Structure formats: C-alpha cells, structure tokens
Amino acid sequence: YYTRFTQWRERERERSGFLSSITTLS
C-alpha cells in the first residue's frame, strides 16, 4: 500500500511538472 501510494505521488508530481513545462512553453 505504501509503495503504491508513493508511486502515485511520484506520478502526480511528474505530471504536474510536465504540465507546468507545457504552460511555460506556450
């Protein structure tokens, strides 16, 4: 459970950074 939660958090953080970079590029 802990590992799954951590992976999800990593995913969310990665996705947020990706969206941020896209917004900055626009």
CHARMM-style PDB file with segment names, atoms N, HN, CA, C and O in Angstrom:
ATOM      1  N   TYR     1       0.846  -1.202   0.000  1.00  0.00      PROA
ATOM      2  CA  TYR     1       0.000   0.000   0.000  1.00  0.00      PROA
ATOM      3  C   TYR     1       0.874   1.242   0.000  1.00  0.00      PROA
ATOM      4  O   TYR     1       0.662   2.160  -0.792  1.00  0.00      PROA
ATOM      5  N   TYR     2       1.856   1.268   0.888  1.00  0.00      PROA
ATOM      6  HN  TYR     2       2.028   0.523   1.532  1.00  0.00      PROA
ATOM      7  CA  TYR     2       2.735   2.438   0.981  1.00  0.00      PROA
ATOM      8  C   TYR     2       3.463   2.669  -0.339  1.00  0.00      PROA
ATOM      9  O   TYR     2       3.539   3.795  -0.831  1.00  0.00      PROA
ATOM     10  N   THR     3       3.995   1.589  -0.903  1.00  0.00      PROA
ATOM     11  HN  THR     3       3.933   0.675  -0.504  1.00  0.00      PROA
ATOM     12  CA  THR     3       4.748   1.726  -2.150  1.00  0.00      PROA
ATOM     13  C   THR     3       3.833   2.218  -3.261  1.00  0.00      PROA
ATOM     14  O   THR     3       4.223   3.066  -4.064  1.00  0.00      PROA
ATOM     15  N   ARG     4       2.618   1.686  -3.306  1.00  0.00      PROA
ATOM     16  HN  ARG     4       2.302   0.997  -2.654  1.00  0.00      PROA
ATOM     17  CA  ARG     4       1.678   2.101  -4.349  1.00  0.00      PROA
ATOM     18  C   ARG     4       1.357   3.589  -4.199  1.00  0.00      PROA
ATOM     19  O   ARG     4       1.311   4.330  -5.180  1.00  0.00      PROA
ATOM     20  N   PHE     5       1.137   4.005  -2.959  1.00  0.00      PROA
ATOM     21  HN  PHE     5       1.175   3.402  -2.162  1.00  0.00      PROA
ATOM     22  CA  PHE     5       0.826   5.410  -2.703  1.00  0.00      PROA
ATOM     23  C   PHE     5       1.998   6.288  -3.133  1.00  0.00      PROA
ATOM     24  O   PHE     5       1.805   7.343  -3.738  1.00  0.00      PROA
ATOM     25  N   THR     6       3.214   5.845  -2.816  1.00  0.00      PROA
ATOM     26  HN  THR     6       3.371   4.989  -2.324  1.00  0.00      PROA
ATOM     27  CA  THR     6       4.405   6.614  -3.180  1.00  0.00      PROA
ATOM     28  C   THR     6       4.517   6.725  -4.693  1.00  0.00      PROA
ATOM     29  O   THR     6       4.826   7.794  -5.219  1.00  0.00      PROA
ATOM     30  N   GLN     7       4.271   5.636  -5.384  1.00  0.00      PROA
ATOM     31  HN  GLN     7       4.020   4.768  -4.956  1.00  0.00      PROA
ATOM     32  CA  GLN     7       4.359   5.653  -6.848  1.00  0.00      PROA
ATOM     33  C   GLN     7       3.335   6.629  -7.412  1.00  0.00      PROA
ATOM     34  O   GLN     7       3.616   7.358  -8.363  1.00  0.00      PROA
ATOM     35  N   TRP     8       2.136   6.637  -6.812  1.00  0.00      PROA
ATOM     36  HN  TRP     8       1.908   6.045  -6.040  1.00  0.00      PROA
ATOM     37  CA  TRP     8       1.094   7.535  -7.292  1.00  0.00      PROA
ATOM     38  C   TRP     8       1.523   8.984  -7.088  1.00  0.00      PROA
ATOM     39  O   TRP     8       1.320   9.830  -7.960  1.00  0.00      PROA
ATOM     40  N   ARG     9       2.116   9.262  -5.931  1.00  0.00      PROA
ATOM     41  HN  ARG     9       2.281   8.575  -5.223  1.00  0.00      PROA
ATOM     42  CA  ARG     9       2.572  10.618  -5.652  1.00  0.00      PROA
ATOM     43  C   ARG     9       3.642  11.031  -6.659  1.00  0.00      PROA
ATOM     44  O   ARG     9       3.640  12.160  -7.149  1.00  0.00      PROA
ATOM     45  N   GLU    10       4.550  10.114  -6.962  1.00  0.00      PROA
ATOM     46  HN  GLU    10       4.551   9.196  -6.564  1.00  0.00      PROA
ATOM     47  CA  GLU    10       5.606  10.401  -7.932  1.00  0.00      PROA
ATOM     48  C   GLU    10       4.985  10.711  -9.289  1.00  0.00      PROA
ATOM     49  O   GLU    10       5.420  11.623  -9.992  1.00  0.00      PROA
ATOM     50  N   ARG    11       3.967   9.940  -9.644  1.00  0.00      PROA
ATOM     51  HN  ARG    11       3.614   9.199  -9.073  1.00  0.00      PROA
ATOM     52  CA  ARG    11       3.283  10.140 -10.921  1.00  0.00      PROA
ATOM     53  C   ARG    11       2.650  11.521 -10.971  1.00  0.00      PROA
ATOM     54  O   ARG    11       2.793  12.256 -11.948  1.00  0.00      PROA
ATOM     55  N   GLU    12       1.944  11.859  -9.889  1.00  0.00      PROA
ATOM     56  HN  GLU    12       1.829  11.263  -9.095  1.00  0.00      PROA
ATOM     57  CA  GLU    12       1.273  13.156  -9.826  1.00  0.00      PROA
ATOM     58  C   GLU    12       2.282  14.290  -9.936  1.00  0.00      PROA
ATOM     59  O   GLU    12       2.068  15.266 -10.655  1.00  0.00      PROA
ATOM     60  N   ARG    13       3.396  14.140  -9.204  1.00  0.00      PROA
ATOM     61  HN  ARG    13       3.570  13.347  -8.620  1.00  0.00      PROA
ATOM     62  CA  ARG    13       4.415  15.193  -9.227  1.00  0.00      PROA
ATOM     63  C   ARG    13       5.012  15.310 -10.624  1.00  0.00      PROA
ATOM     64  O   ARG    13       5.256  16.411 -11.117  1.00  0.00      PROA
ATOM     65  N   GLU    14       5.244  14.158 -11.256  1.00  0.00      PROA
ATOM     66  HN  GLU    14       5.046  13.263 -10.855  1.00  0.00      PROA
ATOM     67  CA  GLU    14       5.827  14.170 -12.595  1.00  0.00      PROA
ATOM     68  C   GLU    14       4.858  14.814 -13.582  1.00  0.00      PROA
ATOM     69  O   GLU    14       5.258  15.592 -14.447  1.00  0.00      PROA
ATOM     70  N   ARG    15       3.570  14.473 -13.436  1.00  0.00      PROA
ATOM     71  HN  ARG    15       3.245  13.841 -12.733  1.00  0.00      PROA
ATOM     72  CA  ARG    15       2.564  15.019 -14.343  1.00  0.00      PROA
ATOM     73  C   ARG    15       2.435  16.525 -14.143  1.00  0.00      PROA
ATOM     74  O   ARG    15       2.284  17.275 -15.107  1.00  0.00      PROA
ATOM     75  N   SER    16       2.495  16.958 -12.895  1.00  0.00      PROA
ATOM     76  HN  SER    16       2.617  16.348 -12.112  1.00  0.00      PROA
ATOM     77  CA  SER    16       2.382  18.383 -12.602  1.00  0.00      PROA
ATOM     78  C   SER    16       3.538  19.136 -13.245  1.00  0.00      PROA
ATOM     79  O   SER    16       3.345  20.193 -13.846  1.00  0.00      PROA
ATOM     80  N   GLY    17       4.744  18.583 -13.114  1.00  0.00      PROA
ATOM     81  HN  GLY    17       4.901  17.725 -12.626  1.00  0.00      PROA
ATOM     82  CA  GLY    17       5.911  19.229 -13.695  1.00  0.00      PROA
ATOM     83  C   GLY    17       5.791  19.283 -15.204  1.00  0.00      PROA
ATOM     84  O   GLY    17       6.177  20.269 -15.832  1.00  0.00      PROA
ATOM     85  N   PHE    18       5.253  18.219 -15.787  1.00  0.00      PROA
ATOM     86  HN  PHE    18       4.939  17.418 -15.278  1.00  0.00      PROA
ATOM     87  CA  PHE    18       5.093  18.167 -17.240  1.00  0.00      PROA
ATOM     88  C   PHE    18       4.119  19.254 -17.694  1.00  0.00      PROA
ATOM     89  O   PHE    18       4.387  19.980 -18.651  1.00  0.00      PROA
ATOM     90  N   LEU    19       2.998  19.355 -17.001  1.00  0.00      PROA
ATOM     91  HN  LEU    19       2.780  18.765 -16.223  1.00  0.00      PROA
ATOM     92  CA  LEU    19       2.001  20.365 -17.357  1.00  0.00      PROA
ATOM     93  C   LEU    19       2.583  21.761 -17.181  1.00  0.00      PROA
ATOM     94  O   LEU    19       2.316  22.660 -17.978  1.00  0.00      PROA
ATOM     95  N   SER    20       3.377  21.933 -16.132  1.00  0.00      PROA
ATOM     96  HN  SER    20       3.594  21.203 -15.485  1.00  0.00      PROA
ATOM     97  CA  SER    20       3.980  23.246 -15.880  1.00  0.00      PROA
ATOM     98  C   SER    20       4.900  23.629 -17.026  1.00  0.00      PROA
ATOM     99  O   SER    20       4.895  24.771 -17.487  1.00  0.00      PROA
ATOM    100  N   SER    21       5.696  22.658 -17.484  1.00  0.00      PROA
ATOM    101  HN  SER    21       5.700  21.731 -17.110  1.00  0.00      PROA
ATOM    102  CA  SER    21       6.633  22.936 -18.573  1.00  0.00      PROA
ATOM    103  C   SER    21       5.861  23.286 -19.837  1.00  0.00      PROA
ATOM    104  O   SER    21       6.280  24.155 -20.601  1.00  0.00      PROA
ATOM    105  N   ILE    22       4.745  22.620 -20.059  1.00  0.00      PROA
ATOM    106  HN  ILE    22       4.404  21.914 -19.438  1.00  0.00      PROA
ATOM    107  CA  ILE    22       3.928  22.893 -21.245  1.00  0.00      PROA
ATOM    108  C   ILE    22       3.381  24.314 -21.174  1.00  0.00      PROA
ATOM    109  O   ILE    22       3.398  25.047 -22.163  1.00  0.00      PROA
ATOM    110  N   THR    23       2.898  24.693 -20.002  1.00  0.00      PROA
ATOM    111  HN  THR    23       2.884  24.097 -19.198  1.00  0.00      PROA
ATOM    112  CA  THR    23       2.342  26.033 -19.830  1.00  0.00      PROA
ATOM    113  C   THR    23       3.421  27.083 -20.051  1.00  0.00      PROA
ATOM    114  O   THR    23       3.168  28.136 -20.635  1.00  0.00      PROA
ATOM    115  N   THR    24       4.625  26.786 -19.577  1.00  0.00      PROA
ATOM    116  HN  THR    24       4.830  25.930 -19.102  1.00  0.00      PROA
ATOM    117  CA  THR    24       5.720  27.739 -19.728  1.00  0.00      PROA
ATOM    118  C   THR    24       6.092  27.887 -21.199  1.00  0.00      PROA
ATOM    119  O   THR    24       6.402  28.985 -21.661  1.00  0.00      PROA
ATOM    120  N   LEU    25       6.061  26.775 -21.931  1.00  0.00      PROA
ATOM    121  HN  LEU    25       5.810  25.883 -21.555  1.00  0.00      PROA
ATOM    122  CA  LEU    25       6.410  26.805 -23.347  1.00  0.00      PROA
ATOM    123  C   LEU    25       5.379  27.600 -24.136  1.00  0.00      PROA
ATOM    124  O   LEU    25       5.729  28.324 -25.068  1.00  0.00      PROA
ATOM    125  N   SER    26       4.118  27.466 -23.767  1.00  0.00      PROA
ATOM    126  HN  SER    26       3.834  26.877 -23.010  1.00  0.00      PROA
ATOM    127  CA  SER    26       3.062  28.140 -24.516  1.00  0.00      PROA
ATOM    128  C   SER    26       3.234  29.655 -24.458  1.00  0.00      PROA
ATOM    129  OT1 SER    26       2.433  30.390 -25.036  1.00  0.00      PROA
TER     130      SER     26
END
